[in-house]
Amino acid sequence: MAQREQASGERMEALLEADEDLQHLMAGEWMRYRTSPALQELTWEAQSTCATINRIYYDDGVEARRLFHELVPGAGEGVDFRPPLSIDYGMRLVIGDRTFINADFLVIGGGSVVIGADCLIGPRCGIYTPNHALDIARRLEGWELPMPVVIGDNVWLGGSVTITPGVTIGDNSVIGAGSVVTKDIPANVIAVGNPCRPIRPVPES
């Protein structure tokens, strides 16, 4: 395991040194996926690992979980998930201890994503981190800006929740099924809708 992690780290250092767009991604700056060999290689490998995990999960759960933690080294103890899942930059994802992720989980775009401990992620939830350029010329050139998403501890996302770039959701909050979260949601609230908005506090008991 240690040798594999060392080799992976050395490879990432080599890719970073050679690819300016990967450097920009890691710095949270404007970058171009479509012109970056390193970004395309990393996402291809991550999606290939996801495909393997999804295929073998019920036949070899131990290996599927090992591959998941290799793909997402920032996943904590007791993280549980159900396939299928789709993650394009596992090294940009942190998941807290004991979080449960239901089927059809999608994280895309390369922005930093932090999910807290003890979260419940419902089926078909998607976290989108890239903002493409609005102006026509830069969008045609492929410019996009990865933006971070932060989900606090003990957050429950209902089924089919969509989280857009740059959003933070506070601890203990509940996001209703089908909601589209376009702005920050404070802690300790129930929030629903498109756009998602708080409607009442979370009950204390």
PDB file of N, CA, C and O in Angstrom, residues 56-128:
ATOM      1  N   ILE A  56     -18.075  -4.944  -9.920  1.00  0.00           N
ATOM      2  CA  ILE A  56     -17.705  -6.042  -9.027  1.00  0.00           C
ATOM      3  C   ILE A  56     -18.304  -5.916  -7.631  1.00  0.00           C
ATOM      4  O   ILE A  56     -18.134  -6.823  -6.809  1.00  0.00           O
ATOM      5  N   TYR A  57     -19.004  -4.821  -7.340  1.00  0.00           N
ATOM      6  CA  TYR A  57     -19.397  -4.509  -5.968  1.00  0.00           C
ATOM      7  C   TYR A  57     -20.082  -5.681  -5.270  1.00  0.00           C
ATOM      8  O   TYR A  57     -19.745  -6.007  -4.126  1.00  0.00           O
ATOM      9  N   TYR A  58     -21.039  -6.311  -5.912  1.00  0.00           N
ATOM     10  CA  TYR A  58     -21.810  -7.363  -5.244  1.00  0.00           C
ATOM     11  C   TYR A  58     -21.151  -8.738  -5.331  1.00  0.00           C
ATOM     12  O   TYR A  58     -21.564  -9.661  -4.629  1.00  0.00           O
ATOM     13  N   ASP A  59     -20.120  -8.863  -6.151  1.00  0.00           N
ATOM     14  CA  ASP A  59     -19.384 -10.126  -6.225  1.00  0.00           C
ATOM     15  C   ASP A  59     -18.127 -10.113  -5.369  1.00  0.00           C
ATOM     16  O   ASP A  59     -17.701 -11.155  -4.873  1.00  0.00           O
ATOM     17  N   ASP A  60     -17.518  -8.954  -5.211  1.00  0.00           N
ATOM     18  CA  ASP A  60     -16.284  -8.834  -4.435  1.00  0.00           C
ATOM     19  C   ASP A  60     -16.282  -7.479  -3.734  1.00  0.00           C
ATOM     20  O   ASP A  60     -15.592  -6.542  -4.136  1.00  0.00           O
ATOM     21  N   GLY A  61     -17.076  -7.396  -2.685  1.00  0.00           N
ATOM     22  CA  GLY A  61     -17.221  -6.140  -1.974  1.00  0.00           C
ATOM     23  C   GLY A  61     -15.930  -5.640  -1.361  1.00  0.00           C
ATOM     24  O   GLY A  61     -15.693  -4.423  -1.310  1.00  0.00           O
ATOM     25  N   VAL A  62     -15.086  -6.545  -0.895  1.00  0.00           N
ATOM     26  CA  VAL A  62     -13.822  -6.139  -0.278  1.00  0.00           C
ATOM     27  C   VAL A  62     -12.945  -5.405  -1.296  1.00  0.00           C
ATOM     28  O   VAL A  62     -12.389  -4.346  -1.016  1.00  0.00           O
ATOM     29  N   GLU A  63     -12.825  -5.966  -2.496  1.00  0.00           N
ATOM     30  CA  GLU A  63     -12.023  -5.331  -3.524  1.00  0.00           C
ATOM     31  C   GLU A  63     -12.654  -4.029  -4.000  1.00  0.00           C
ATOM     32  O   GLU A  63     -11.953  -3.036  -4.262  1.00  0.00           O
ATOM     33  N   ALA A  64     -13.981  -3.994  -4.093  1.00  0.00           N
ATOM     34  CA  ALA A  64     -14.658  -2.764  -4.504  1.00  0.00           C
ATOM     35  C   ALA A  64     -14.384  -1.648  -3.509  1.00  0.00           C
ATOM     36  O   ALA A  64     -14.109  -0.493  -3.905  1.00  0.00           O
ATOM     37  N   ARG A  65     -14.436  -1.961  -2.225  1.00  0.00           N
ATOM     38  CA  ARG A  65     -14.170  -0.932  -1.214  1.00  0.00           C
ATOM     39  C   ARG A  65     -12.694  -0.518  -1.218  1.00  0.00           C
ATOM     40  O   ARG A  65     -12.372   0.655  -1.000  1.00  0.00           O
ATOM     41  N   ARG A  66     -11.808  -1.483  -1.476  1.00  0.00           N
ATOM     42  CA  ARG A  66     -10.387  -1.133  -1.564  1.00  0.00           C
ATOM     43  C   ARG A  66     -10.153  -0.158  -2.720  1.00  0.00           C
ATOM     44  O   ARG A  66      -9.438   0.854  -2.562  1.00  0.00           O
ATOM     45  N   LEU A  67     -10.745  -0.446  -3.868  1.00  0.00           N
ATOM     46  CA  LEU A  67     -10.604   0.439  -5.019  1.00  0.00           C
ATOM     47  C   LEU A  67     -11.207   1.816  -4.743  1.00  0.00           C
ATOM     48  O   LEU A  67     -10.666   2.836  -5.180  1.00  0.00           O
ATOM     49  N   PHE A  68     -12.321   1.835  -4.012  1.00  0.00           N
ATOM     50  CA  PHE A  68     -12.943   3.118  -3.675  1.00  0.00           C
ATOM     51  C   PHE A  68     -11.997   3.970  -2.840  1.00  0.00           C
ATOM     52  O   PHE A  68     -11.826   5.173  -3.106  1.00  0.00           O
ATOM     53  N   HIS A  69     -11.374   3.381  -1.844  1.00  0.00           N
ATOM     54  CA  HIS A  69     -10.472   4.156  -0.985  1.00  0.00           C
ATOM     55  C   HIS A  69      -9.183   4.518  -1.722  1.00  0.00           C
ATOM     56  O   HIS A  69      -8.565   5.543  -1.409  1.00  0.00           O
ATOM     57  N   GLU A  70      -8.795   3.726  -2.701  1.00  0.00           N
ATOM     58  CA  GLU A  70      -7.663   4.095  -3.549  1.00  0.00           C
ATOM     59  C   GLU A  70      -8.033   5.280  -4.438  1.00  0.00           C
ATOM     60  O   GLU A  70      -7.234   6.199  -4.646  1.00  0.00           O
ATOM     61  N   LEU A  71      -9.261   5.255  -4.955  1.00  0.00           N
ATOM     62  CA  LEU A  71      -9.750   6.355  -5.790  1.00  0.00           C
ATOM     63  C   LEU A  71      -9.954   7.625  -4.981  1.00  0.00           C
ATOM     64  O   LEU A  71      -9.652   8.731  -5.450  1.00  0.00           O
ATOM     65  N   VAL A  72     -10.477   7.474  -3.755  1.00  0.00           N
ATOM     66  CA  VAL A  72     -10.785   8.620  -2.881  1.00  0.00           C
ATOM     67  C   VAL A  72      -9.964   8.472  -1.597  1.00  0.00           C
ATOM     68  O   VAL A  72     -10.478   8.024  -0.565  1.00  0.00           O
ATOM     69  N   PRO A  73      -8.683   8.834  -1.643  1.00  0.00           N
ATOM     70  CA  PRO A  73      -7.852   8.656  -0.445  1.00  0.00           C
ATOM     71  C   PRO A  73      -8.316   9.503   0.738  1.00  0.00           C
ATOM     72  O   PRO A  73      -7.956   9.204   1.885  1.00  0.00           O
ATOM     73  N   GLY A  74      -9.142  10.509   0.480  1.00  0.00           N
ATOM     74  CA  GLY A  74      -9.672  11.338   1.558  1.00  0.00           C
ATOM     75  C   GLY A  74     -10.950  10.813   2.175  1.00  0.00           C
ATOM     76  O   GLY A  74     -11.590  11.528   2.955  1.00  0.00           O
ATOM     77  N   ALA A  75     -11.348   9.582   1.862  1.00  0.00           N
ATOM     78  CA  ALA A  75     -12.539   8.983   2.471  1.00  0.00           C
ATOM     79  C   ALA A  75     -12.188   8.448   3.854  1.00  0.00           C
ATOM     80  O   ALA A  75     -11.194   7.733   4.030  1.00  0.00           O
ATOM     81  N   GLY A  76     -13.026   8.760   4.835  1.00  0.00           N
ATOM     82  CA  GLY A  76     -12.737   8.395   6.214  1.00  0.00           C
ATOM     83  C   GLY A  76     -13.156   6.976   6.568  1.00  0.00           C
ATOM     84  O   GLY A  76     -13.571   6.173   5.717  1.00  0.00           O
ATOM     85  N   GLU A  77     -13.089   6.680   7.852  1.00  0.00           N
ATOM     86  CA  GLU A  77     -13.451   5.364   8.365  1.00  0.00           C
ATOM     87  C   GLU A  77     -14.967   5.164   8.303  1.00  0.00           C
ATOM     88  O   GLU A  77     -15.732   6.087   8.588  1.00  0.00           O
ATOM     89  N   GLY A  78     -15.376   3.967   7.926  1.00  0.00           N
ATOM     90  CA  GLY A  78     -16.791   3.625   7.953  1.00  0.00           C
ATOM     91  C   GLY A  78     -17.623   4.255   6.864  1.00  0.00           C
ATOM     92  O   GLY A  78     -18.864   4.195   6.923  1.00  0.00           O
ATOM     93  N   VAL A  79     -17.006   4.861   5.847  1.00  0.00           N
ATOM     94  CA  VAL A  79     -17.776   5.367   4.711  1.00  0.00           C
ATOM     95  C   VAL A  79     -18.392   4.191   3.971  1.00  0.00           C
ATOM     96  O   VAL A  79     -17.720   3.213   3.651  1.00  0.00           O
ATOM     97  N   ASP A  80     -19.680   4.282   3.691  1.00  0.00           N
ATOM     98  CA  ASP A  80     -20.395   3.207   3.005  1.00  0.00           C
ATOM     99  C   ASP A  80     -21.048   3.788   1.763  1.00  0.00           C
ATOM    100  O   ASP A  80     -21.500   4.937   1.762  1.00  0.00           O
ATOM    101  N   PHE A  81     -21.099   3.007   0.710  1.00  0.00           N
ATOM    102  CA  PHE A  81     -21.684   3.496  -0.533  1.00  0.00           C
ATOM    103  C   PHE A  81     -22.358   2.346  -1.270  1.00  0.00           C
ATOM    104  O   PHE A  81     -22.100   1.176  -1.006  1.00  0.00           O
ATOM    105  N   ARG A  82     -23.248   2.712  -2.200  1.00  0.00           N
ATOM    106  CA  ARG A  82     -23.898   1.744  -3.075  1.00  0.00           C
ATOM    107  C   ARG A  82     -23.672   2.159  -4.522  1.00  0.00           C
ATOM    108  O   ARG A  82     -23.772   3.342  -4.853  1.00  0.00           O
ATOM    109  N   PRO A  83     -23.369   1.200  -5.375  1.00  0.00           N
ATOM    110  CA  PRO A  83     -23.151   1.536  -6.771  1.00  0.00           C
ATOM    111  C   PRO A  83     -24.485   1.796  -7.483  1.00  0.00           C
ATOM    112  O   PRO A  83     -25.539   1.427  -6.963  1.00  0.00           O
ATOM    113  N   PRO A  84     -24.439   2.433  -8.659  1.00  0.00           N
ATOM    114  CA  PRO A  84     -23.222   2.932  -9.302  1.00  0.00           C
ATOM    115  C   PRO A  84     -22.814   4.297  -8.764  1.00  0.00           C
ATOM    116  O   PRO A  84     -23.631   5.029  -8.220  1.00  0.00           O
ATOM    117  N   LEU A  85     -21.544   4.596  -8.913  1.00  0.00           N
ATOM    118  CA  LEU A  85     -21.048   5.925  -8.586  1.00  0.00           C
ATOM    119  C   LEU A  85     -20.179   6.413  -9.730  1.00  0.00           C
ATOM    120  O   LEU A  85     -19.638   5.633 -10.503  1.00  0.00           O
ATOM    121  N   SER A  86     -20.044   7.741  -9.833  1.00  0.00           N
ATOM    122  CA  SER A  86     -19.257   8.356 -10.891  1.00  0.00           C
ATOM    123  C   SER A  86     -18.504   9.543 -10.312  1.00  0.00           C
ATOM    124  O   SER A  86     -19.114  10.535  -9.923  1.00  0.00           O
ATOM    125  N   ILE A  87     -17.189   9.410 -10.240  1.00  0.00           N
ATOM    126  CA  ILE A  87     -16.322  10.435  -9.643  1.00  0.00           C
ATOM    127  C   ILE A  87     -15.171  10.665 -10.608  1.00  0.00           C
ATOM    128  O   ILE A  87     -14.481   9.713 -10.983  1.00  0.00           O
ATOM    129  N   ASP A  88     -14.942  11.906 -11.014  1.00  0.00           N
ATOM    130  CA  ASP A  88     -13.908  12.106 -12.027  1.00  0.00           C
ATOM    131  C   ASP A  88     -12.566  12.596 -11.486  1.00  0.00           C
ATOM    132  O   ASP A  88     -11.580  12.565 -12.210  1.00  0.00           O
ATOM    133  N   TYR A  89     -12.504  13.048 -10.242  1.00  0.00           N
ATOM    134  CA  TYR A  89     -11.223  13.407  -9.616  1.00  0.00           C
ATOM    135  C   TYR A  89     -11.277  12.974  -8.155  1.00  0.00           C
ATOM    136  O   TYR A  89     -11.605  13.776  -7.271  1.00  0.00           O
ATOM    137  N   GLY A  90     -10.949  11.726  -7.882  1.00  0.00           N
ATOM    138  CA  GLY A  90     -11.053  11.228  -6.519  1.00  0.00           C
ATOM    139  C   GLY A  90     -10.172  11.952  -5.535  1.00  0.00           C
ATOM    140  O   GLY A  90     -10.516  12.083  -4.343  1.00  0.00           O
ATOM    141  N   MET A  91      -9.031  12.469  -6.005  1.00  0.00           N
ATOM    142  CA  MET A  91      -8.116  13.145  -5.088  1.00  0.00           C
ATOM    143  C   MET A  91      -8.630  14.510  -4.668  1.00  0.00           C
ATOM    144  O   MET A  91      -8.083  15.137  -3.752  1.00  0.00           O
ATOM    145  N   ARG A  92      -9.724  14.986  -5.289  1.00  0.00           N
ATOM    146  CA  ARG A  92     -10.313  16.283  -4.947  1.00  0.00           C
ATOM    147  C   ARG A  92     -11.525  16.134  -4.029  1.00  0.00           C
ATOM    148  O   ARG A  92     -12.214  17.114  -3.754  1.00  0.00           O
ATOM    149  N   LEU A  93     -11.781  14.902  -3.560  1.00  0.00           N
ATOM    150  CA  LEU A  93     -12.958  14.606  -2.755  1.00  0.00           C
ATOM    151  C   LEU A  93     -12.546  14.138  -1.366  1.00  0.00           C
ATOM    152  O   LEU A  93     -11.699  13.247  -1.227  1.00  0.00           O
ATOM    153  N   VAL A  94     -13.147  14.746  -0.340  1.00  0.00           N
ATOM    154  CA  VAL A  94     -12.948  14.327   1.055  1.00  0.00           C
ATOM    155  C   VAL A  94     -14.310  13.942   1.617  1.00  0.00           C
ATOM    156  O   VAL A  94     -15.281  14.687   1.451  1.00  0.00           O
ATOM    157  N   ILE A  95     -14.376  12.790   2.273  1.00  0.00           N
ATOM    158  CA  ILE A  95     -15.638  12.302   2.843  1.00  0.00           C
ATOM    159  C   ILE A  95     -15.390  11.937   4.300  1.00  0.00           C
ATOM    160  O   ILE A  95     -14.491  11.149   4.603  1.00  0.00           O
ATOM    161  N   GLY A  96     -16.193  12.480   5.201  1.00  0.00           N
ATOM    162  CA  GLY A  96     -16.001  12.241   6.621  1.00  0.00           C
ATOM    163  C   GLY A  96     -16.439  10.852   7.060  1.00  0.00           C
ATOM    164  O   GLY A  96     -17.155  10.130   6.347  1.00  0.00           O
ATOM    165  N   ASP A  97     -16.020  10.485   8.252  1.00  0.00           N
ATOM    166  CA  ASP A  97     -16.308   9.160   8.806  1.00  0.00           C
ATOM    167  C   ASP A  97     -17.814   8.887   8.857  1.00  0.00           C
ATOM    168  O   ASP A  97     -18.619   9.778   9.122  1.00  0.00           O
ATOM    169  N   ARG A  98     -18.149   7.631   8.569  1.00  0.00           N
ATOM    170  CA  ARG A  98     -19.499   7.072   8.740  1.00  0.00           C
ATOM    171  C   ARG A  98     -20.545   7.669   7.782  1.00  0.00           C
ATOM    172  O   ARG A  98     -21.748   7.456   7.970  1.00  0.00           O
ATOM    173  N   THR A  99     -20.125   8.376   6.793  1.00  0.00           N
ATOM    174  CA  THR A  99     -21.083   8.904   5.813  1.00  0.00           C
ATOM    175  C   THR A  99     -21.579   7.789   4.907  1.00  0.00           C
ATOM    176  O   THR A  99     -20.807   6.914   4.502  1.00  0.00           O
ATOM    177  N   PHE A 100     -22.874   7.828   4.597  1.00  0.00           N
ATOM    178  CA  PHE A 100     -23.483   6.834   3.705  1.00  0.00           C
ATOM    179  C   PHE A 100     -23.874   7.499   2.393  1.00  0.00           C
ATOM    180  O   PHE A 100     -24.525   8.554   2.384  1.00  0.00           O
ATOM    181  N   ILE A 101     -23.488   6.875   1.285  1.00  0.00           N
ATOM    182  CA  ILE A 101     -23.750   7.402  -0.062  1.00  0.00           C
ATOM    183  C   ILE A 101     -24.577   6.382  -0.822  1.00  0.00           C
ATOM    184  O   ILE A 101     -24.121   5.256  -1.078  1.00  0.00           O
ATOM    185  N   ASN A 102     -25.776   6.777  -1.212  1.00  0.00           N
ATOM    186  CA  ASN A 102     -26.658   5.860  -1.923  1.00  0.00           C
ATOM    187  C   ASN A 102     -26.341   5.857  -3.420  1.00  0.00           C
ATOM    188  O   ASN A 102     -25.453   6.557  -3.894  1.00  0.00           O
ATOM    189  N   ALA A 103     -27.109   5.068  -4.176  1.00  0.00           N
ATOM    190  CA  ALA A 103     -26.809   4.790  -5.580  1.00  0.00           C
ATOM    191  C   ALA A 103     -26.858   6.033  -6.463  1.00  0.00           C
ATOM    192  O   ALA A 103     -27.554   7.003  -6.167  1.00  0.00           O
ATOM    193  N   ASP A 104     -26.118   5.959  -7.560  1.00  0.00           N
ATOM    194  CA  ASP A 104     -26.086   7.011  -8.589  1.00  0.00           C
ATOM    195  C   ASP A 104     -25.498   8.318  -8.082  1.00  0.00           C
ATOM    196  O   ASP A 104     -25.957   9.407  -8.440  1.00  0.00           O
ATOM    197  N   PHE A 105     -24.464   8.223  -7.282  1.00  0.00           N
ATOM    198  CA  PHE A 105     -23.762   9.398  -6.768  1.00  0.00           C
ATOM    199  C   PHE A 105     -22.835   9.936  -7.850  1.00  0.00           C
ATOM    200  O   PHE A 105     -22.072   9.188  -8.460  1.00  0.00           O
ATOM    201  N   LEU A 106     -22.880  11.252  -8.096  1.00  0.00           N
ATOM    202  CA  LEU A 106     -22.077  11.888  -9.136  1.00  0.00           C
ATOM    203  C   LEU A 106     -21.347  13.091  -8.567  1.00  0.00           C
ATOM    204  O   LEU A 106     -21.965  13.981  -7.964  1.00  0.00           O
ATOM    205  N   VAL A 107     -20.021  13.119  -8.737  1.00  0.00           N
ATOM    206  CA  VAL A 107     -19.214  14.303  -8.419  1.00  0.00           C
ATOM    207  C   VAL A 107     -18.380  14.601  -9.652  1.00  0.00           C
ATOM    208  O   VAL A 107     -17.612  13.753 -10.114  1.00  0.00           O
ATOM    209  N   ILE A 108     -18.508  15.821 -10.173  1.00  0.00           N
ATOM    210  CA  ILE A 108     -17.880  16.097 -11.460  1.00  0.00           C
ATOM    211  C   ILE A 108     -17.310  17.507 -11.504  1.00  0.00           C
ATOM    212  O   ILE A 108     -17.813  18.416 -10.848  1.00  0.00           O
ATOM    213  N   GLY A 109     -16.215  17.674 -12.227  1.00  0.00           N
ATOM    214  CA  GLY A 109     -15.717  19.001 -12.537  1.00  0.00           C
ATOM    215  C   GLY A 109     -14.379  19.382 -11.954  1.00  0.00           C
ATOM    216  O   GLY A 109     -13.766  20.341 -12.389  1.00  0.00           O
ATOM    217  N   GLY A 110     -13.915  18.675 -10.922  1.00  0.00           N
ATOM    218  CA  GLY A 110     -12.571  18.915 -10.421  1.00  0.00           C
ATOM    219  C   GLY A 110     -12.441  19.907  -9.292  1.00  0.00           C
ATOM    220  O   GLY A 110     -11.357  20.050  -8.717  1.00  0.00           O
ATOM    221  N   GLY A 111     -13.506  20.641  -8.966  1.00  0.00           N
ATOM    222  CA  GLY A 111     -13.434  21.515  -7.808  1.00  0.00           C
ATOM    223  C   GLY A 111     -13.331  20.713  -6.520  1.00  0.00           C
ATOM    224  O   GLY A 111     -13.788  19.567  -6.448  1.00  0.00           O
ATOM    225  N   SER A 112     -12.737  21.291  -5.504  1.00  0.00           N
ATOM    226  CA  SER A 112     -12.627  20.615  -4.216  1.00  0.00           C
ATOM    227  C   SER A 112     -14.020  20.363  -3.630  1.00  0.00           C
ATOM    228  O   SER A 112     -14.851  21.267  -3.591  1.00  0.00           O
ATOM    229  N   VAL A 113     -14.268  19.132  -3.180  1.00  0.00           N
ATOM    230  CA  VAL A 113     -15.538  18.769  -2.554  1.00  0.00           C
ATOM    231  C   VAL A 113     -15.245  18.144  -1.194  1.00  0.00           C
ATOM    232  O   VAL A 113     -14.497  17.168  -1.107  1.00  0.00           O
ATOM    233  N   VAL A 114     -15.814  18.726  -0.146  1.00  0.00           N
ATOM    234  CA  VAL A 114     -15.667  18.196   1.205  1.00  0.00           C
ATOM    235  C   VAL A 114     -17.050  17.848   1.729  1.00  0.00           C
ATOM    236  O   VAL A 114     -17.934  18.702   1.799  1.00  0.00           O
ATOM    237  N   ILE A 115     -17.234  16.587   2.085  1.00  0.00           N
ATOM    238  CA  ILE A 115     -18.475  16.090   2.686  1.00  0.00           C
ATOM    239  C   ILE A 115     -18.143  15.688   4.114  1.00  0.00           C
ATOM    240  O   ILE A 115     -17.190  14.933   4.354  1.00  0.00           O
ATOM    241  N   GLY A 116     -18.917  16.161   5.069  1.00  0.00           N
ATOM    242  CA  GLY A 116     -18.608  15.934   6.470  1.00  0.00           C
ATOM    243  C   GLY A 116     -18.884  14.522   6.943  1.00  0.00           C
ATOM    244  O   GLY A 116     -19.240  13.621   6.172  1.00  0.00           O
ATOM    245  N   ALA A 117     -18.753  14.331   8.243  1.00  0.00           N
ATOM    246  CA  ALA A 117     -19.002  13.038   8.874  1.00  0.00           C
ATOM    247  C   ALA A 117     -20.495  12.828   9.092  1.00  0.00           C
ATOM    248  O   ALA A 117     -21.270  13.782   9.214  1.00  0.00           O
ATOM    249  N   ASP A 118     -20.905  11.561   9.107  1.00  0.00           N
ATOM    250  CA  ASP A 118     -22.268  11.148   9.468  1.00  0.00           C
ATOM    251  C   ASP A 118     -23.335  11.703   8.527  1.00  0.00           C
ATOM    252  O   ASP A 118     -24.482  11.913   8.936  1.00  0.00           O
ATOM    253  N   CYS A 119     -22.955  11.965   7.281  1.00  0.00           N
ATOM    254  CA  CYS A 119     -23.932  12.465   6.309  1.00  0.00           C
ATOM    255  C   CYS A 119     -24.711  11.316   5.674  1.00  0.00           C
ATOM    256  O   CYS A 119     -24.238  10.174   5.617  1.00  0.00           O
ATOM    257  N   LEU A 120     -25.896  11.636   5.203  1.00  0.00           N
ATOM    258  CA  LEU A 120     -26.730  10.712   4.445  1.00  0.00           C
ATOM    259  C   LEU A 120     -26.944  11.315   3.066  1.00  0.00           C
ATOM    260  O   LEU A 120     -27.585  12.368   2.937  1.00  0.00           O
ATOM    261  N   ILE A 121     -26.383  10.683   2.049  1.00  0.00           N
ATOM    262  CA  ILE A 121     -26.481  11.173   0.677  1.00  0.00           C
ATOM    263  C   ILE A 121     -27.480  10.285  -0.058  1.00  0.00           C
ATOM    264  O   ILE A 121     -27.228   9.105  -0.273  1.00  0.00           O
ATOM    265  N   GLY A 122     -28.625  10.836  -0.423  1.00  0.00           N
ATOM    266  CA  GLY A 122     -29.677  10.056  -1.054  1.00  0.00           C
ATOM    267  C   GLY A 122     -29.324   9.624  -2.463  1.00  0.00           C
ATOM    268  O   GLY A 122     -28.330  10.065  -3.048  1.00  0.00           O
ATOM    269  N   PRO A 123     -30.158   8.758  -3.050  1.00  0.00           N
ATOM    270  CA  PRO A 123     -29.887   8.271  -4.403  1.00  0.00           C
ATOM    271  C   PRO A 123     -29.989   9.395  -5.437  1.00  0.00           C
ATOM    272  O   PRO A 123     -30.770  10.328  -5.292  1.00  0.00           O
ATOM    273  N   ARG A 124     -29.158   9.270  -6.466  1.00  0.00           N
ATOM    274  CA  ARG A 124     -29.163  10.176  -7.618  1.00  0.00           C
ATOM    275  C   ARG A 124     -28.829  11.621  -7.252  1.00  0.00           C
ATOM    276  O   ARG A 124     -29.333  12.552  -7.862  1.00  0.00           O
ATOM    277  N   CYS A 125     -27.968  11.783  -6.264  1.00  0.00           N
ATOM    278  CA  CYS A 125     -27.490  13.125  -5.941  1.00  0.00           C
ATOM    279  C   CYS A 125     -26.279  13.469  -6.807  1.00  0.00           C
ATOM    280  O   CYS A 125     -25.432  12.618  -7.077  1.00  0.00           O
ATOM    281  N   GLY A 126     -26.213  14.735  -7.227  1.00  0.00           N
ATOM    282  CA  GLY A 126     -25.109  15.185  -8.047  1.00  0.00           C
ATOM    283  C   GLY A 126     -24.474  16.450  -7.507  1.00  0.00           C
ATOM    284  O   GLY A 126     -25.174  17.375  -7.078  1.00  0.00           O
ATOM    285  N   ILE A 127     -23.149  16.477  -7.498  1.00  0.00           N
ATOM    286  CA  ILE A 127     -22.395  17.652  -7.077  1.00  0.00           C
ATOM    287  C   ILE A 127     -21.597  18.132  -8.281  1.00  0.00           C
ATOM    288  O   ILE A 127     -20.718  17.429  -8.789  1.00  0.00           O
ATOM    289  N   TYR A 128     -21.912  19.336  -8.743  1.00  0.00           N
ATOM    290  CA  TYR A 128     -21.281  19.902  -9.923  1.00  0.00           C
ATOM    291  C   TYR A 128     -20.384  21.063  -9.498  1.00  0.00           C
ATOM    292  O   TYR A 128     -20.848  22.006  -8.848  1.00  0.00           O
TER     293      TYR A 128
END
